[in-house]
Short mmCIF file of C-alpha atoms in Angstrom, two decimals:
data_model
loop_
_atom_site.label_atom_id
_atom_site.label_comp_id
_atom_site.label_asym_id
_atom_site.label_seq_id
_atom_site.Cartn_x
_atom_site.Cartn_y
_atom_site.Cartn_z
CA ILE T 1 -11.45 17.52 3.19
CA ALA T 2 -7.90 17.04 2.50
CA GLY T 3 -6.55 13.91 0.73
CA ILE T 4 -5.83 12.55 -2.69
CA THR T 5 -7.89 12.31 -5.62
CA GLN T 6 -7.52 10.18 -8.58
CA ALA T 7 -9.31 10.25 -12.00
CA PRO T 8 -10.87 8.35 -13.91
CA THR T 9 -12.47 6.14 -11.23
CA SER T 10 -12.55 3.38 -14.08
CA GLN T 11 -11.53 3.14 -17.57
CA ILE T 12 -11.57 0.44 -20.41
CA LEU T 13 -9.12 0.98 -22.91
CA ALA T 14 -8.31 -0.45 -26.21
CA ALA T 15 -4.89 -1.99 -26.59
CA GLY T 16 -2.47 0.45 -28.22
CA ARG T 17 -4.08 3.69 -26.92
CA ARG T 18 -2.67 6.13 -24.75
CA MET T 19 -3.94 6.93 -21.32
CA THR T 20 -3.14 9.41 -18.64
CA LEU T 21 -4.13 8.62 -15.00
CA ARG T 22 -4.51 11.66 -13.02
CA CYS T 23 -3.71 12.21 -9.05
CA THR T 24 -3.82 15.34 -7.12
CA GLN T 25 -3.19 15.72 -3.29
CA ASP T 26 -3.64 18.81 -1.32
CA MET T 27 -1.51 17.95 1.79
CA ARG T 28 1.67 19.65 0.59
CA HIS T 29 3.28 16.32 0.64
CA ASN T 30 6.75 16.02 -0.97
CA ALA T 31 6.80 12.46 -1.95
CA MET T 32 4.28 10.86 -4.34
CA TYR T 33 3.97 7.21 -5.62
CA TRP T 34 2.14 5.07 -8.14
CA TYR T 35 1.45 1.49 -7.60
CA ARG T 36 -0.51 -1.32 -9.16
CA GLN T 37 -2.51 -3.79 -7.43
CA ASP T 38 -3.11 -7.13 -9.06
CA LEU T 39 -5.29 -10.28 -7.41
CA GLY T 40 -2.68 -12.42 -5.38
CA LEU T 41 0.10 -10.01 -5.59
CA GLY T 42 1.22 -7.42 -3.21
CA LEU T 43 1.03 -3.49 -4.32
CA ARG T 44 3.82 -3.07 -6.79
CA LEU T 45 5.87 0.28 -7.21
CA ILE T 46 5.68 1.92 -10.64
CA HIS T 47 7.36 5.16 -10.34
CA TYR T 48 7.93 7.63 -7.46
CA SER T 49 8.83 11.13 -6.78
CA ASN T 50 10.51 12.29 -3.70
CA THR T 51 10.21 15.99 -4.35
CA ALA T 52 8.57 18.29 -7.37
CA GLY T 53 10.93 17.96 -10.42
CA THR T 54 12.38 14.65 -9.65
CA THR T 55 11.05 11.07 -10.42
CA GLY T 56 12.43 7.48 -9.90
CA LYS T 57 11.60 3.89 -11.35
CA GLY T 58 10.00 1.51 -9.11
CA GLU T 59 9.71 -2.24 -9.43
CA VAL T 60 7.47 -2.31 -12.51
CA PRO T 61 8.16 0.83 -14.48
CA ASP T 62 8.29 -0.66 -18.02
CA GLY T 63 5.25 1.02 -20.24
CA TYR T 64 4.49 3.73 -18.03
CA SER T 65 5.96 7.33 -17.58
CA VAL T 66 5.29 10.03 -14.82
CA SER T 67 6.15 13.63 -14.59
CA ARG T 68 6.31 16.00 -11.47
CA ALA T 69 5.78 19.51 -12.62
CA ASN T 70 4.54 20.78 -9.26
CA THR T 71 3.87 19.59 -5.65
CA ASP T 72 0.16 18.37 -6.16
CA ASP T 73 0.14 16.45 -9.45
CA PHE T 74 1.66 13.32 -10.26
CA PRO T 75 0.11 11.84 -13.54
CA LEU T 76 0.96 8.47 -14.67
CA THR T 77 0.89 7.90 -18.51
CA LEU T 78 0.76 4.62 -20.42
CA ALA T 79 1.80 5.39 -23.94
CA SER T 80 0.72 2.29 -25.77
CA ALA T 81 -1.60 0.26 -23.55
CA VAL T 82 -1.17 -3.63 -23.40
CA PRO T 83 -3.72 -6.41 -21.66
CA SER T 84 -1.11 -7.01 -19.03
CA GLN T 85 -1.68 -3.57 -17.81
CA THR T 86 -5.01 -4.23 -16.80
CA SER T 87 -4.96 -3.64 -12.89
CA VAL T 88 -6.13 -1.26 -10.23
CA TYR T 89 -3.83 1.67 -9.85
CA PHE T 90 -3.37 3.57 -6.43
CA CYS T 91 -1.65 6.88 -6.05
CA ALA T 92 -0.14 7.61 -2.63
CA SER T 93 1.78 10.58 -1.19
CA SER T 94 3.67 11.03 2.10
CA GLU T 95 5.28 13.77 3.94
CA ALA T 96 8.92 12.31 3.43
CA GLY T 97 11.59 12.92 5.76
CA GLY T 98 8.99 12.46 8.63
CA ALA T 99 9.58 9.84 11.63
CA THR T 100 7.30 7.24 9.83
CA ASP T 101 6.78 8.80 6.54
CA THR T 102 3.18 7.06 6.35
CA GLN T 103 1.85 6.63 2.89
CA TYR T 104 -1.74 7.79 2.47
CA PHE T 105 -3.39 6.41 -0.69
CA GLY T 106 -5.97 7.65 -3.09
CA PRO T 107 -9.34 5.95 -4.15
CA GLY T 108 -7.64 3.99 -7.07
CA THR T 109 -8.43 3.91 -10.80
CA ARG T 110 -9.42 0.53 -12.02
CA LEU T 111 -8.18 0.06 -15.87
CA THR T 112 -9.05 -2.41 -17.91
CA VAL T 113 -7.10 -2.79 -21.19
CA LEU T 114 -8.81 -5.02 -24.12
CA GLY B 1 16.59 -10.13 -2.02
CA GLN B 2 13.72 -9.21 -0.16
CA ASN B 3 10.50 -11.32 0.74
CA ILE B 4 7.31 -10.94 2.59
CA ASP B 5 5.13 -13.73 3.72
CA GLN B 6 1.44 -13.59 5.21
CA PRO B 7 -1.28 -16.18 5.13
CA THR B 8 -3.71 -15.56 2.17
CA GLU B 9 -6.90 -16.08 4.36
CA MET B 10 -8.13 -16.28 7.87
CA THR B 11 -11.55 -16.45 9.48
CA ALA B 12 -12.51 -15.41 13.24
CA THR B 13 -15.65 -15.18 14.82
CA GLU B 14 -17.07 -11.93 15.71
CA GLY B 15 -16.10 -10.64 19.24
CA ALA B 16 -12.98 -12.94 19.09
CA ILE B 17 -9.17 -12.15 18.84
CA VAL B 18 -7.21 -12.86 15.78
CA GLN B 19 -3.52 -12.60 15.08
CA ILE B 20 -2.25 -12.15 11.43
CA ASN B 21 1.51 -12.95 11.14
CA CYS B 22 3.87 -11.66 8.68
CA THR B 23 7.46 -12.91 8.48
CA TYR B 24 10.05 -11.28 6.04
CA GLN B 25 13.54 -11.24 4.70
CA THR B 26 15.47 -8.43 3.90
CA SER B 27 18.91 -7.07 3.46
CA GLY B 28 17.91 -3.53 4.87
CA PHE B 29 15.31 -2.49 7.41
CA ASN B 30 13.55 0.73 8.21
CA GLY B 31 10.31 -0.08 9.56
CA LEU B 32 7.29 -2.27 8.95
CA PHE B 33 3.74 -1.10 8.49
CA TRP B 34 0.07 -2.51 8.67
CA TYR B 35 -2.50 -1.25 6.45
CA GLN B 36 -6.36 -2.20 6.39
CA GLN B 37 -7.99 -2.54 2.71
CA HIS B 38 -11.66 -3.25 2.36
CA ALA B 39 -12.90 -4.54 -0.69
CA GLY B 40 -13.08 -2.06 -3.69
CA GLU B 41 -11.33 0.71 -1.51
CA ALA B 42 -7.76 2.09 -0.98
CA PRO B 43 -5.40 0.94 1.93
CA THR B 44 -5.63 2.95 5.05
CA PHE B 45 -2.57 3.17 7.57
CA LEU B 46 -2.95 0.98 10.78
CA SER B 47 0.45 0.88 12.45
CA TYR B 48 4.16 1.26 12.29
CA ASN B 49 6.78 -0.59 14.22
CA VAL B 50 10.50 0.15 13.86
CA LEU B 51 11.76 -0.99 17.25
CA ASP B 52 11.08 -4.55 18.86
CA GLY B 53 7.93 -4.74 20.87
CA LEU B 54 4.43 -4.07 20.97
CA GLU B 55 2.52 -1.01 19.86
CA GLU B 56 -1.23 -0.77 20.97
CA LYS B 57 -3.84 1.28 19.35
CA GLY B 58 -7.28 0.57 20.74
CA ARG B 59 -8.45 -2.79 19.72
CA PHE B 60 -5.43 -3.12 17.52
CA SER B 61 -1.91 -3.73 18.48
CA SER B 62 1.46 -4.72 16.19
CA PHE B 63 4.36 -6.51 17.25
CA LEU B 64 7.67 -6.78 15.81
CA SER B 65 10.82 -8.94 16.20
CA ARG B 66 13.74 -7.70 13.89
CA SER B 67 15.74 -10.61 14.92
CA LYS B 68 13.37 -12.90 13.66
CA GLY B 69 11.85 -11.27 10.83
CA TYR B 70 8.54 -11.51 12.21
CA SER B 71 5.90 -9.16 13.08
CA TYR B 72 1.98 -9.82 13.77
CA LEU B 73 -1.43 -7.43 13.96
CA LEU B 74 -3.26 -8.42 16.92
CA LEU B 75 -7.05 -7.57 16.50
CA LYS B 76 -9.26 -7.86 19.49
CA GLU B 77 -13.01 -7.59 20.04
CA LEU B 78 -13.83 -8.51 16.35
CA GLN B 79 -16.65 -6.71 14.63
CA MET B 80 -18.24 -7.38 11.25
CA LYS B 81 -16.47 -4.27 9.97
CA ASP B 82 -13.17 -5.68 10.48
CA SER B 83 -13.73 -7.90 7.51
CA ALA B 84 -10.91 -6.79 5.11
CA SER B 85 -7.52 -7.58 3.95
CA TYR B 86 -4.59 -6.72 5.91
CA LEU B 87 -1.33 -5.77 4.16
CA CYS B 88 2.12 -5.91 5.82
CA ALA B 89 4.68 -3.68 4.25
CA LEU B 90 8.39 -3.50 4.60
CA ARG B 91 10.51 -0.33 4.37
CA ASP B 92 13.63 -1.28 2.65
CA SER B 93 17.23 0.40 2.82
CA ASN B 94 16.20 2.83 0.00
CA TYR B 95 13.10 3.80 2.05
CA GLN B 96 10.67 2.22 -0.35
CA LEU B 97 7.96 0.08 0.69
CA ILE B 98 7.74 -3.75 -0.19
CA TRP B 99 4.40 -5.17 0.20
CA GLY B 100 3.00 -8.57 1.18
CA ALA B 101 0.11 -9.84 -0.76
CA GLY B 102 -2.17 -9.32 2.21
CA THR B 103 -4.52 -11.32 4.31
CA LYS B 104 -8.04 -11.53 3.74
CA LEU B 105 -9.70 -11.72 7.06
CA ILE B 106 -13.31 -12.96 7.16
CA ILE B 107 -15.57 -12.57 10.13
CA LYS B 108 -18.44 -14.71 11.02
CA PRO B 109 -21.15 -13.91 13.44
#
């Protein structure tokens, strides 16, 4: 079944540790996105990539980095995790350039930083 | 700046109709999306409006008034499975989505 997968599903991490959240899509979408979702707040964009080889900063990029070596994969790295990065992280993708450019979401990663 | 407002929570009865409002302020507008998100799951696309008026999709309809900075999602013949959060998102001048905090809809029998 085509779609977006994320790994891990959930993770508990000690503060100061490095962590990479994985995201893979098989829809051949050009654009990919990382969001975090916190209670009472809307989804906030961390980083995005409009096409393989390019990335951009979203609303809350500090403490996070991304890479886009190919079309399918868009990993998110926390270089040194802090408790404020406890959140649910969603990866999304879109065709980009289409009439609606609808974003489709992966199942999410629930991250707890202690 | 940009701002999106939607009610935090609404309650409705199974079989009834409910309207979830979304108001926004933005300097650039390139469409408005509605997504559904069940607890513990990912958001899923419901509807997209870029021109004024009503878009109907089965039991769900979405309305947009760009001059008023206003949209609503109308859900008819409510079913228990419609209990979820409904997210309004604005696509800005940079073609990025700005999200509201979501409206939690509780359906009672």
